[in-house]
Tab-separated table of C-alpha atoms in Angstrom:
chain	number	residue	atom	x	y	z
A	3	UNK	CA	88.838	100.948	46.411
A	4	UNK	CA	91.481	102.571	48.013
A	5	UNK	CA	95.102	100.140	49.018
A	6	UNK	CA	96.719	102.368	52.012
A	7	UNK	CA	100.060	101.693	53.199
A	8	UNK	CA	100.344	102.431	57.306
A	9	UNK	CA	103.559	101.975	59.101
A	10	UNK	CA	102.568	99.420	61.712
A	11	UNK	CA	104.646	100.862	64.067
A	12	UNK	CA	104.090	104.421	63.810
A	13	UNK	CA	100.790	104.340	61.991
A	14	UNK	CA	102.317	107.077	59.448
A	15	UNK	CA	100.159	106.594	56.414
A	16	UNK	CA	103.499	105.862	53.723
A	17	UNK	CA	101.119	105.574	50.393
A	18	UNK	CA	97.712	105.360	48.634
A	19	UNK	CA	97.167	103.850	45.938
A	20	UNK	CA	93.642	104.426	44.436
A	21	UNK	CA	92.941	102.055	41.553
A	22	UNK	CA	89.744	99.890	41.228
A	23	UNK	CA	91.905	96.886	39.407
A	24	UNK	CA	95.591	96.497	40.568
A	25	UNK	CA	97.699	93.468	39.781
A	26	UNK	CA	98.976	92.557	43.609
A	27	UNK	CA	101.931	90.447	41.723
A	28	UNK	CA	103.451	93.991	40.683
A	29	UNK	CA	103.131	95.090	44.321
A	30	UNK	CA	105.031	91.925	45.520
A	31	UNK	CA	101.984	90.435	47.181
A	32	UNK	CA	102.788	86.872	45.827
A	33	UNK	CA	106.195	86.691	47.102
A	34	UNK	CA	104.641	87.018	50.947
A	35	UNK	CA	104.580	83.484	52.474
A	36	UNK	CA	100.777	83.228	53.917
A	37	UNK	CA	101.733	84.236	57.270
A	38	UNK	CA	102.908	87.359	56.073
A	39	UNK	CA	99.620	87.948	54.362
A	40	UNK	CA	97.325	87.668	56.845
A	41	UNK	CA	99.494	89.402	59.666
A	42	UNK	CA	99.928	92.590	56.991
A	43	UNK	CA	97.298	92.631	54.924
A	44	UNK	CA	93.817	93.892	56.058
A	45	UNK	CA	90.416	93.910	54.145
A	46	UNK	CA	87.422	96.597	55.444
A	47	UNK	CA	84.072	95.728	54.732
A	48	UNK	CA	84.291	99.103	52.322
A	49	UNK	CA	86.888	97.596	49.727
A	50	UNK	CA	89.590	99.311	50.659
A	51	UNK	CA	92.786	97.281	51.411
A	52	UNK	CA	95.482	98.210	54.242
A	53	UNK	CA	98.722	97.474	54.412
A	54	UNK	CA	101.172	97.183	57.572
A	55	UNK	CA	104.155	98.224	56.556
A	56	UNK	CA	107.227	99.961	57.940
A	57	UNK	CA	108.144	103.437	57.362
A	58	UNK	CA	111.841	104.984	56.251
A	59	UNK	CA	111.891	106.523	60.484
A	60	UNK	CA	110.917	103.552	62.007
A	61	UNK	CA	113.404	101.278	59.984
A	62	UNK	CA	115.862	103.422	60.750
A	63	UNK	CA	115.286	103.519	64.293
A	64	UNK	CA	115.341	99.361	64.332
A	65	UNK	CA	118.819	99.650	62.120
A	66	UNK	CA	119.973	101.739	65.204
A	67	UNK	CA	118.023	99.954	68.148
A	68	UNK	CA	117.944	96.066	66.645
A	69	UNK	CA	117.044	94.807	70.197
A	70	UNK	CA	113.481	97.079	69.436
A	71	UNK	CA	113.251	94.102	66.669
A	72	UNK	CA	112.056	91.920	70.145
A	73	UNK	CA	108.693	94.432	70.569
A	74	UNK	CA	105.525	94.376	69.047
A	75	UNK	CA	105.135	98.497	69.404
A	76	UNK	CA	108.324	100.153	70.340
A	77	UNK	CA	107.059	103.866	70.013
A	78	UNK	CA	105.412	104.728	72.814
């Protein structure tokens, strides 16, 4: 089982973790509200676990661009 990190802007894979037991309270999972769960966490069929994030470039392009904040891609 493989948890992947993918900006969901970019799709830049950020991380990997590779562990067959993790404890999603370290990674912060129970402090997302459900909404926040099921819009950035995905589950394949294959165990492995995705995560929409947002990479260092693409946050700092919304620091610089906050009206981008408004899209659902902004990267074309």
């Amino acid at each position: 089982m493989s948890i992947v990190y993918k900006c969901r802007h970019c799709g830049h894979v950020i991380g990997e973790i590779e562990e067959q037991i993790v404890d999603t309270s370290m990674l912060g999972w129970d402090k997302l509200s459900i909404e926040d769960k099921k819009e950035m966490i995905n589950y394949n069929s294959n165990g492995d676990i995705h995560i929409h994030a947002i990479c260092e470039n693409c946050e700092d392009t919304l620091g610089q661009h906050p009206q981008y904040h408004e899209l659902d891609f902004f990267i074309q």
